[in-house]
């Protein structure tokens, strides 16, 4: 895994943009400079997020969403397991 989050990601398992290992690592979303915890799907290159529209659901039980446009920043909430940060720390311990 890299330390760069994907350009587009969805939490819906039926979506082609669903990626379980990335979601398990934790993705943080900053939309228009504010932290958002209710994002269902995002696209950084296109500049939009989808958020649930209250408790409303469609006839299949999926939440209804609304697309909001603006500046989107995504980041990982946890470091890469066995990644560069841990490797640098182990080299410093040997010195």
XYZ file of C-alpha atoms in Angstrom:
95
model
C 0.000 0.000 0.000
C 1.107 3.544 -0.601
C 0.690 6.525 1.655
C -1.531 8.271 -0.922
C -5.277 7.592 -0.636
C -7.157 6.630 -3.805
C -8.624 9.389 -5.969
C -12.119 7.906 -5.613
C -13.481 5.623 -2.906
C -16.894 4.357 -1.806
C -18.082 2.586 1.355
C -20.818 0.742 -0.588
C -19.685 -2.884 -1.228
C -21.602 -3.014 -4.532
C -19.710 -0.017 -5.946
C -16.782 -0.547 -8.344
C -14.867 2.020 -6.229
C -15.110 -0.067 -3.020
C -11.741 -1.126 -1.510
C -11.955 -3.004 1.799
C -8.229 -2.912 2.784
C -8.114 0.855 2.260
C -11.276 1.375 4.318
C -9.921 -0.802 7.141
C -6.869 1.425 7.323
C -9.116 4.462 7.808
C -9.694 7.413 5.506
C -10.201 10.955 6.744
C -11.977 13.500 4.540
C -11.528 17.255 4.679
C -14.219 19.006 2.600
C -13.891 22.766 2.076
C -11.450 22.843 4.993
C -13.767 21.081 7.482
C -13.497 17.488 8.725
C -16.382 15.259 7.581
C -17.261 11.896 9.133
C -20.445 11.201 7.156
C -18.988 10.729 3.648
C -20.366 7.766 1.669
C -18.203 8.322 -1.434
C -15.705 10.907 -2.664
C -13.736 11.939 -5.738
C -10.765 14.265 -5.263
C -10.119 14.896 -8.981
C -13.760 15.754 -9.707
C -14.163 17.714 -6.440
C -17.264 16.146 -4.853
C -18.459 14.007 -1.949
C -21.685 12.076 -1.387
C -23.314 12.201 2.033
C -26.439 10.515 3.377
C -29.608 12.583 3.264
C -30.811 12.103 6.830
C -32.367 8.719 7.587
C -34.095 8.426 4.213
C -33.577 5.195 2.267
C -34.483 4.007 -1.211
C -36.728 1.018 -1.883
C -33.745 -1.363 -1.545
C -32.810 0.002 1.890
C -29.747 1.975 0.752
C -29.379 5.497 2.123
C -30.337 8.351 -0.166
C -27.337 10.551 -0.838
C -26.688 14.066 -2.031
C -23.619 15.203 -3.985
C -21.785 18.237 -2.603
C -19.118 19.943 -4.718
C -16.005 21.681 -3.451
C -12.376 21.098 -2.484
C -11.834 17.520 -1.267
C -8.755 16.302 0.617
C -8.370 12.676 1.667
C -5.763 11.275 4.061
C -5.040 8.033 5.875
C -5.853 8.034 9.582
C -3.333 5.274 10.393
C 0.210 4.782 9.028
C 1.165 1.967 6.680
C 1.798 -1.223 8.711
C 5.500 -2.026 8.295
C 5.926 1.114 6.227
C 8.593 3.787 6.081
C 7.702 5.388 9.428
C 8.246 2.144 11.316
C 11.400 1.333 9.326
C 12.902 4.748 10.106
C 12.105 4.303 13.771
C 13.821 0.888 13.877
C 16.981 2.299 12.235
C 17.169 5.063 14.827
C 16.937 2.503 17.641
C 19.991 0.641 16.303
C 22.222 3.749 16.451
